[in-house]
Tab-separated table of C-alpha atoms in Angstrom:
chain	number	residue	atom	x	y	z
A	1	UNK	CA	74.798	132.212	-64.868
A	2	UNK	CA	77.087	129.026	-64.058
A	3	UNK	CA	76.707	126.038	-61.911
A	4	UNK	CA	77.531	122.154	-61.833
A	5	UNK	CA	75.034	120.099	-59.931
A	6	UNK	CA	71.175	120.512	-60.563
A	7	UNK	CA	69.072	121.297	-57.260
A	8	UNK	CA	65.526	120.816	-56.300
A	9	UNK	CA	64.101	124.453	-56.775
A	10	UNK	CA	60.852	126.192	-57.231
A	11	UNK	CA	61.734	128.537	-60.715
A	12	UNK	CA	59.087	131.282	-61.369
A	13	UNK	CA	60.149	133.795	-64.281
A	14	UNK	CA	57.822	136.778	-63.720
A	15	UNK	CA	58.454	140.135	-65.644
A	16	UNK	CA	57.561	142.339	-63.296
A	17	UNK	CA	57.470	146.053	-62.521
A	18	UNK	CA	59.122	147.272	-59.847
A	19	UNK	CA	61.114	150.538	-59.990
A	20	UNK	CA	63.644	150.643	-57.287
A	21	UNK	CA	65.243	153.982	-55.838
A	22	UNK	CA	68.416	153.286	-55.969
A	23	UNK	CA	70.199	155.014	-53.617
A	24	UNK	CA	72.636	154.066	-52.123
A	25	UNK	CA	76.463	153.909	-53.965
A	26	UNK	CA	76.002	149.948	-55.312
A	27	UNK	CA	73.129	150.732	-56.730
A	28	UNK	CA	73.416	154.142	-58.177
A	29	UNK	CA	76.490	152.417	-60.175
A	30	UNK	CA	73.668	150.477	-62.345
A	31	UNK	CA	69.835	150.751	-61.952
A	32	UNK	CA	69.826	153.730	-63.902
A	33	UNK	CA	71.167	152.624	-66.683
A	34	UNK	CA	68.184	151.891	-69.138
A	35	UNK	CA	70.566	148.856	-70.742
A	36	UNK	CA	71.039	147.034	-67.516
A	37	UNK	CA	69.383	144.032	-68.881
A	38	UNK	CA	71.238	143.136	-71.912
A	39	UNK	CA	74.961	144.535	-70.258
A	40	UNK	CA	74.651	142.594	-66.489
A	41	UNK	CA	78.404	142.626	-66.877
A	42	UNK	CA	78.446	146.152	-65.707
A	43	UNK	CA	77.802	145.081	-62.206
A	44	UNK	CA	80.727	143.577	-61.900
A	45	UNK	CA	82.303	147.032	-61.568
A	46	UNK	CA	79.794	148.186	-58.648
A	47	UNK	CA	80.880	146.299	-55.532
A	48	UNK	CA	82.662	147.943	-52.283
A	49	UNK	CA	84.248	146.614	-49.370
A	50	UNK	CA	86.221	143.520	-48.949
A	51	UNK	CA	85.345	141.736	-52.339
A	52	UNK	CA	86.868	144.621	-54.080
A	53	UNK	CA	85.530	145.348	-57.979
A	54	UNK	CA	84.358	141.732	-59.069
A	55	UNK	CA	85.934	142.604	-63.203
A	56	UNK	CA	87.284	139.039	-63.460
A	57	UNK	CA	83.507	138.024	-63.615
A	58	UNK	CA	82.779	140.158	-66.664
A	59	UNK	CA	82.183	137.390	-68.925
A	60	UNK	CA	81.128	137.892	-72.818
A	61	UNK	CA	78.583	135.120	-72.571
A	62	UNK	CA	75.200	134.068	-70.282
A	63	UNK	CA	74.451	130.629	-70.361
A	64	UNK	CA	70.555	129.552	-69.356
A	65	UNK	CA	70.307	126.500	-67.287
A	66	UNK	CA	67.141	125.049	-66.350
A	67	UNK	CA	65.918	122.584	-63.331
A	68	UNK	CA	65.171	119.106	-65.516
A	69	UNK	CA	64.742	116.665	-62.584
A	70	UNK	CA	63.443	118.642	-59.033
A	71	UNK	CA	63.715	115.155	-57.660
A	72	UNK	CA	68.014	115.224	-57.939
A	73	UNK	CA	68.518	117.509	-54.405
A	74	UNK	CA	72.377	117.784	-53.444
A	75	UNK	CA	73.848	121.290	-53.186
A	76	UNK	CA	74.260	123.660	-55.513
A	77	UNK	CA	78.209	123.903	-55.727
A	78	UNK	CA	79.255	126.933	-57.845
A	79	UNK	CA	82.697	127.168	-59.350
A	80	UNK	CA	85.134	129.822	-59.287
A	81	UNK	CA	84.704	133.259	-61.985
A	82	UNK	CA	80.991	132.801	-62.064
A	83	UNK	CA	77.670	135.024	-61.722
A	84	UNK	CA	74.598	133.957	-60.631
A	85	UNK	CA	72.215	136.972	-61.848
A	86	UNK	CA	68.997	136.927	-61.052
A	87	UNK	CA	67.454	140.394	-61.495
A	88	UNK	CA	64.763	141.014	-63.312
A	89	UNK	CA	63.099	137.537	-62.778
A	90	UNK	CA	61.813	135.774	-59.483
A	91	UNK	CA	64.607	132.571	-58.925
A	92	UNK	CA	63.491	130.743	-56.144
A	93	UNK	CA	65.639	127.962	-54.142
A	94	UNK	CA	63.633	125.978	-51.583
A	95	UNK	CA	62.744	122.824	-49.961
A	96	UNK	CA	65.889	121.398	-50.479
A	97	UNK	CA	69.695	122.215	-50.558
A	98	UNK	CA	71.171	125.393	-50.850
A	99	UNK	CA	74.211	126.997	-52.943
A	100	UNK	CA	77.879	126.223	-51.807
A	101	UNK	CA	81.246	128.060	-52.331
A	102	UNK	CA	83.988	125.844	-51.082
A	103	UNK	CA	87.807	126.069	-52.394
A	104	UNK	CA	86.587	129.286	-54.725
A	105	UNK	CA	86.994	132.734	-55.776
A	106	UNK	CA	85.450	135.358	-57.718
A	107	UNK	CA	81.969	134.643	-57.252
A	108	UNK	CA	78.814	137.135	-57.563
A	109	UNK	CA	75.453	135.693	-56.204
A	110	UNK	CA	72.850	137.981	-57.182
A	111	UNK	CA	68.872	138.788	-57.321
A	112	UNK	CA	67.903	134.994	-55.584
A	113	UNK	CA	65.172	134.269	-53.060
A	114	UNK	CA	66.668	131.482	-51.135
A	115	UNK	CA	64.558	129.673	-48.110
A	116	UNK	CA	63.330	126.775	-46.445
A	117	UNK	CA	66.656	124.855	-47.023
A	118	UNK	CA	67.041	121.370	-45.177
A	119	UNK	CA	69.387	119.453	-44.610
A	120	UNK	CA	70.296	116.510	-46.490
A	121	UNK	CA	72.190	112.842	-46.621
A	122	UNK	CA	75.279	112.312	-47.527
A	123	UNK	CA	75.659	111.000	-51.768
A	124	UNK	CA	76.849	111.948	-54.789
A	125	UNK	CA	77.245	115.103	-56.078
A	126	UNK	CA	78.601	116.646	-59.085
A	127	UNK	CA	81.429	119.152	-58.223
A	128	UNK	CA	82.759	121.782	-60.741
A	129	UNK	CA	85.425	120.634	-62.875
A	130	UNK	CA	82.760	117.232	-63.463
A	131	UNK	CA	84.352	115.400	-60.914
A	132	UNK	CA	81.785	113.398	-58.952
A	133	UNK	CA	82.838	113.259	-55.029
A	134	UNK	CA	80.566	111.647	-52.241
A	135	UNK	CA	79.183	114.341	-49.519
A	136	UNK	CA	79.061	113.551	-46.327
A	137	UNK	CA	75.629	115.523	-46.124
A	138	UNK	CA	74.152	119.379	-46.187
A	139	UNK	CA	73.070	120.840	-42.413
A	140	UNK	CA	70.605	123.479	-44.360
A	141	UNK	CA	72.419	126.653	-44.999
A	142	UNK	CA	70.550	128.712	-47.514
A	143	UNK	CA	74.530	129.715	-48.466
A	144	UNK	CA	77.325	128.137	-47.347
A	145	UNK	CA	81.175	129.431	-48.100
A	146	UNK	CA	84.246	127.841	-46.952
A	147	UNK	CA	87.950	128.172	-47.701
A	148	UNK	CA	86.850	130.528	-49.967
A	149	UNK	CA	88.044	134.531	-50.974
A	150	UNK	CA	86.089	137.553	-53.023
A	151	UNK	CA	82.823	136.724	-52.613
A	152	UNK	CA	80.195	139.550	-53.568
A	153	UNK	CA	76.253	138.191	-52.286
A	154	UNK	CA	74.100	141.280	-53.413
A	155	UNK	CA	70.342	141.666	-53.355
A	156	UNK	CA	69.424	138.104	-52.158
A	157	UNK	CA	66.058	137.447	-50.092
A	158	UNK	CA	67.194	134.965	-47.284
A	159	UNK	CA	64.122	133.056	-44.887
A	160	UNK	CA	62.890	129.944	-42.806
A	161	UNK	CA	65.763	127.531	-43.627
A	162	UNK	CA	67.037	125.221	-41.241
A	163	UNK	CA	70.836	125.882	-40.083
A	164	UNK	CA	71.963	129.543	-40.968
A	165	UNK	CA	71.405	131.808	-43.496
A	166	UNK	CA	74.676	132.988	-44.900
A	167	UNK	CA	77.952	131.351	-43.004
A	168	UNK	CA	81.295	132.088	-43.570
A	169	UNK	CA	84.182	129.811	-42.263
A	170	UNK	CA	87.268	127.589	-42.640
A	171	UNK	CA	89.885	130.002	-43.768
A	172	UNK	CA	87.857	132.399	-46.133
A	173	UNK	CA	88.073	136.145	-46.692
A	174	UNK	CA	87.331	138.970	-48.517
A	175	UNK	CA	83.117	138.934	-48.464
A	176	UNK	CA	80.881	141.691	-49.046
A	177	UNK	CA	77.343	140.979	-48.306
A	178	UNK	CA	75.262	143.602	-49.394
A	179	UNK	CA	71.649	144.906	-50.083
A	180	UNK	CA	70.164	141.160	-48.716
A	181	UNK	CA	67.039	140.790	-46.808
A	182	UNK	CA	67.207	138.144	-43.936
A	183	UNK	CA	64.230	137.994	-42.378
A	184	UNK	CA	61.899	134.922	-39.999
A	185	UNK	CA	65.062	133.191	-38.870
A	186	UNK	CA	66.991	131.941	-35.755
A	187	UNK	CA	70.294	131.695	-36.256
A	188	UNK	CA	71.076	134.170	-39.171
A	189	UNK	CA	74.476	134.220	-40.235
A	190	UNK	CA	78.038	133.333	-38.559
A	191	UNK	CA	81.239	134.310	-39.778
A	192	UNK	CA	83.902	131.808	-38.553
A	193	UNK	CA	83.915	128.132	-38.015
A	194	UNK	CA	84.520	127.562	-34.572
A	195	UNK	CA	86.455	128.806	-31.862
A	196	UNK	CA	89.117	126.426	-32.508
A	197	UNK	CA	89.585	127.224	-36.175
A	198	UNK	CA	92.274	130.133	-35.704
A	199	UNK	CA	93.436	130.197	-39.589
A	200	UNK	CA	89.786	132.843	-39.498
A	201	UNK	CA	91.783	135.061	-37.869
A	202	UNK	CA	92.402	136.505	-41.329
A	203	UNK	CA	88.772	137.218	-42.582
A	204	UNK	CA	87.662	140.146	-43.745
A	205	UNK	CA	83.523	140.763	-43.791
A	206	UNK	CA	81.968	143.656	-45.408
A	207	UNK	CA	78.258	143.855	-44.617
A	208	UNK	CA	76.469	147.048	-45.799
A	209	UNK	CA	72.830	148.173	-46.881
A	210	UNK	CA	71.373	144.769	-45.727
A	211	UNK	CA	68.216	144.725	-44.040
A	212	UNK	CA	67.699	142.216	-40.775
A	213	UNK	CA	64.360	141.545	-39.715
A	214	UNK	CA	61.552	140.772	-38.580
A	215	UNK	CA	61.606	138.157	-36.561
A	216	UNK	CA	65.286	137.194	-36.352
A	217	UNK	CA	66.601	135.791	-33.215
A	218	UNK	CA	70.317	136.358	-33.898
A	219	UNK	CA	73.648	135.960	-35.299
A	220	UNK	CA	73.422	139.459	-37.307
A	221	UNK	CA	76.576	138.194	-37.098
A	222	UNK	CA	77.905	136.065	-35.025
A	223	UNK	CA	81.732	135.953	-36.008
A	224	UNK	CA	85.115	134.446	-34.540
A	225	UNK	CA	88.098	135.237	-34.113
A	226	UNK	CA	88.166	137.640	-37.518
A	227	UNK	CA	87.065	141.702	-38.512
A	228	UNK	CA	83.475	142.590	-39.853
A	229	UNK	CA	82.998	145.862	-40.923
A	230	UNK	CA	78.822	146.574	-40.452
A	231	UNK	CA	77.758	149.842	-41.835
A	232	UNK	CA	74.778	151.350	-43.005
A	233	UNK	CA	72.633	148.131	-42.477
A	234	UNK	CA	68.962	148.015	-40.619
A	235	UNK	CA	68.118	145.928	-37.489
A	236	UNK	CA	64.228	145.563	-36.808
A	237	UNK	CA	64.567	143.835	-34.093
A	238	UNK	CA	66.269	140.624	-32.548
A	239	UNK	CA	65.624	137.966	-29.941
A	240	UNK	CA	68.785	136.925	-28.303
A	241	UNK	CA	70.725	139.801	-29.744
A	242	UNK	CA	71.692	141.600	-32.519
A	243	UNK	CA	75.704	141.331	-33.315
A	244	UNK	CA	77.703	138.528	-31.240
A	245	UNK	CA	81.028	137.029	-31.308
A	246	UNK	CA	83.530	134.967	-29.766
A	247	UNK	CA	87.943	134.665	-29.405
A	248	UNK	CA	88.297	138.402	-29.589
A	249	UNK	CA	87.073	139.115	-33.160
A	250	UNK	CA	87.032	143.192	-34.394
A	251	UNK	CA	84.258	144.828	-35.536
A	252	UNK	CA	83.224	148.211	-36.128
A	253	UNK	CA	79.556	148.921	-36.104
A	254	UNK	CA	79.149	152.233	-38.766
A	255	UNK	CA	76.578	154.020	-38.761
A	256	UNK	CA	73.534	151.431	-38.418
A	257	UNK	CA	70.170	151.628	-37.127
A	258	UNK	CA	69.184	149.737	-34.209
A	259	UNK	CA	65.612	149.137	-33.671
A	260	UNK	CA	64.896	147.466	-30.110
A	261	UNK	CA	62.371	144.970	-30.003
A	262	UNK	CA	59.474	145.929	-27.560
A	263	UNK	CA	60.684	143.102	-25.192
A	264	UNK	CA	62.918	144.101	-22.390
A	265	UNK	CA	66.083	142.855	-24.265
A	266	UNK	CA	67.428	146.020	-25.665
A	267	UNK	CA	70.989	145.117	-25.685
A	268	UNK	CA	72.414	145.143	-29.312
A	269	UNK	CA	75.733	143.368	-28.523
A	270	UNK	CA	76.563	139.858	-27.073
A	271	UNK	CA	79.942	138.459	-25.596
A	272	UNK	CA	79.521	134.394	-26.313
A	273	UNK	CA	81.803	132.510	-23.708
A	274	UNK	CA	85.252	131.497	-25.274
A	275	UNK	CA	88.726	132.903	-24.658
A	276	UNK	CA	89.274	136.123	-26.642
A	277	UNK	CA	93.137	137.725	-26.380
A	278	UNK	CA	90.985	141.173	-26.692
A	279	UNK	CA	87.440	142.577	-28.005
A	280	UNK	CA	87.850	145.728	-29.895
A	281	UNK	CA	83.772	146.451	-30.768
A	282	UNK	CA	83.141	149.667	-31.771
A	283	UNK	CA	79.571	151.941	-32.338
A	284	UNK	CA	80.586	154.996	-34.777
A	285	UNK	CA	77.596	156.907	-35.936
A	286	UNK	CA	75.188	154.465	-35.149
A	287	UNK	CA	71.836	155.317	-34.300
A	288	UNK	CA	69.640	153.879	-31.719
A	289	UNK	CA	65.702	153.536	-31.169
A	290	UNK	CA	63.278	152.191	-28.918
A	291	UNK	CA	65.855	151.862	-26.236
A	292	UNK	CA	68.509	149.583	-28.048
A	293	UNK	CA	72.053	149.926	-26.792
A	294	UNK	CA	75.947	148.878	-27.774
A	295	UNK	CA	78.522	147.430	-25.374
A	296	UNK	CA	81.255	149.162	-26.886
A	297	UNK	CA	84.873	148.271	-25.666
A	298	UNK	CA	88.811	148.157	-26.505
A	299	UNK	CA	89.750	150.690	-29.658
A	300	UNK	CA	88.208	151.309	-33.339
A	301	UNK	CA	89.941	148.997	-36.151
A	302	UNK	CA	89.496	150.254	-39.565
A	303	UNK	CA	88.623	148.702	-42.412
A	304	UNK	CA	91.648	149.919	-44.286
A	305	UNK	CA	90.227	149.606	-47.674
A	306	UNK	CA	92.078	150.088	-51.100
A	307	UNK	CA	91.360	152.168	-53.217
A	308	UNK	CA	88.864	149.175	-55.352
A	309	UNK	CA	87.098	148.207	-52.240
A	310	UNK	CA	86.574	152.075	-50.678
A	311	UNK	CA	83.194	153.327	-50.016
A	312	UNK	CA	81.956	156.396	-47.714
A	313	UNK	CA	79.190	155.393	-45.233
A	314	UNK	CA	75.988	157.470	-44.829
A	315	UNK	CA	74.406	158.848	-42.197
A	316	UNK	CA	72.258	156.767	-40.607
A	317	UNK	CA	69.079	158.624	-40.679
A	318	UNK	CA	69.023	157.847	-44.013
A	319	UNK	CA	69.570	154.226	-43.451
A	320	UNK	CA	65.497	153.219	-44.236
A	321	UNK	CA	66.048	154.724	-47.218
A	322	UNK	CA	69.661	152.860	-48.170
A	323	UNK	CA	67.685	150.190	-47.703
A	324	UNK	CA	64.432	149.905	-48.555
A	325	UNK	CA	64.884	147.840	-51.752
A	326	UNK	CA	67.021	145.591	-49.904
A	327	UNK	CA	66.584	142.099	-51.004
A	328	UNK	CA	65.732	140.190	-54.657
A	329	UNK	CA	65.124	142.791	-57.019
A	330	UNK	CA	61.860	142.466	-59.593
A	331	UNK	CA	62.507	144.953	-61.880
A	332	UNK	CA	61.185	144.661	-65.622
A	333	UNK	CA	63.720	144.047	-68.269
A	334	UNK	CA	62.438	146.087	-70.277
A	335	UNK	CA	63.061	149.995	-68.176
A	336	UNK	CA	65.583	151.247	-65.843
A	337	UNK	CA	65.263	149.575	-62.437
């Protein structure tokens, strides 16, 4: 694990039990292996989609940091080439800032439980490199990426914080979220920074085996102007909606499972007003329950993966099962996950 700026956190370090099942194709790629624990680099190796195989993060050395001063609270800025691995403990960030990616690459965030963030001041804060730079102030993301490229956020536990969950904007690409649990929150994640910004015509989202729900309101995404590819991911529920956009973005839904909320919005998909040159959404294989539905429209974009970031979707009546371990991970170090 890396970083540069200490954060106000609440650190438990539990050894827990907690055999997963690991089945879908991230996670059959390492919780089997009874030496997970002492060769973490190995993960590095399992990530699909858009982030591609993370093997410039397979570092020789782990370096332990530790929270000395709760009371120092700017972000949590992470430099470029690093891994934040958190399995087989319980790493908590709350009541406070959360972890930023700006102007980075090659960055694995791993195994946190990440919630109540709030936003902050503007002050000092320590950026990687050492250089000390004055912020203008944090709005509460629980993680925050900008200008940014191959990003891999894996088996996180995301909650309660006060702006979004996970954003993506200003000119980044290359994401894969997968295997997070969001879950109690309004605005959940948005991909693009606004409809102005059209340099996010360019990103590239990967969100697979993540779990949504309950009680979130929306923005499962809500993206701009760029392509998400959403496949093999569970949605308990929303309030508003499920997946929205604005400016014309792609996506192609793959083989999800919607789960309608009992109230009489059913509708999975929302248009947000903004000018859009054209709207090619797209439900392939996705299943539908308790009355949800999909406002499909224009043609199916492909992902176009290479051969590093390739992965074959399931069906989804096994997505429950892809998922069910979604989320931070408490495994014991000591057996296979």
């Amino acid at each position: 694990m890396d970083s540069t700026s200490q954060f106000k956190a609440i650190l438990f370090v539990l050894f827990l039990i907690t055999p997963i099942s690991c089945m879908n194709v991230i996670d059959k790629c390492w919780c089997n292996q009874p030496n997970w624990e002492t060769n973490r680099q190995r993960q590095a190796g399992c990530s699909v989609g858009f982030a591609g195989k993370m093997n410039g993060n397979r570092g020789k050395d782990v370096k332990l940091y530790t929270v000395t001063d709760p009371s120092d609270d700017p972000p949590l800025f992470v430099k470029s080439f690093t891994t934040i691995d958190g399995r087989g403990v319980n790493v908590q960030i709350g009541y406070g800032s959360g972890i930023v990616l700006e102007k980075v690459t090659n960055v694995i965030i791993q195994g946190l439980r990440i919630h109540d963030c709030r936003s902050q001041p503007g002050g000092p804060v320590v950026l990687p490199g050492g250089i000390t730079e004055q912020l203008t102030g944090a709005d509460g993301d629980a993680i925050r990426l900008a200008s940014m490229s191959k990003i891999w956020i894996d088996h996180n536990t995301l909650y309660k914080s006060e702006d979004g969950l996970l954003d993506v904007m200003r000119d980044s690409t290359d994401v894969t979220m997968s295997n997070n649990w969001f879950h109690d929150h309004d605005k959940v994640m948005l991909l693009g920074h606004d409809d102005g910004y059209l340099r996010d015509r360019k990103m590239r989202v990967t969100l697979a085996f993540n779990r949504f729900g309950p009680n979130c309101k929306q923005r499962m995404p809500r993206i701009r102007h760029g392509y998400a590819h959403i496949v093999n991911n569970l949605y308990n529920g929303w309030g508003d909606y499920a997946i929205g956009g604005s400016m014309g973005p792609s996506i192609k839904s793959q083989s999800n499972l919607f789960v309608a909320p009992n109230s009489s919005n059913k509708k999975v998909t929302s248009r947000i007003a903004g000018v859009g040159t054209s709207w090619n959404w797209q439900s392939v294989g996705d299943t539908f329950e308790n009355g949800a539905r999909f406002k499909q429209s224009g043609r199916i974009i492909r992902p176009k993966y290479n051969k590093q970031q390739f992965f074959r979707d399931e069906n989804a009546n096994r997505v429950r099962m892809l998922t069910k371990d979604a989320g931070a991970i408490l495994c014991s170090s000591r057996i296979r996950c």
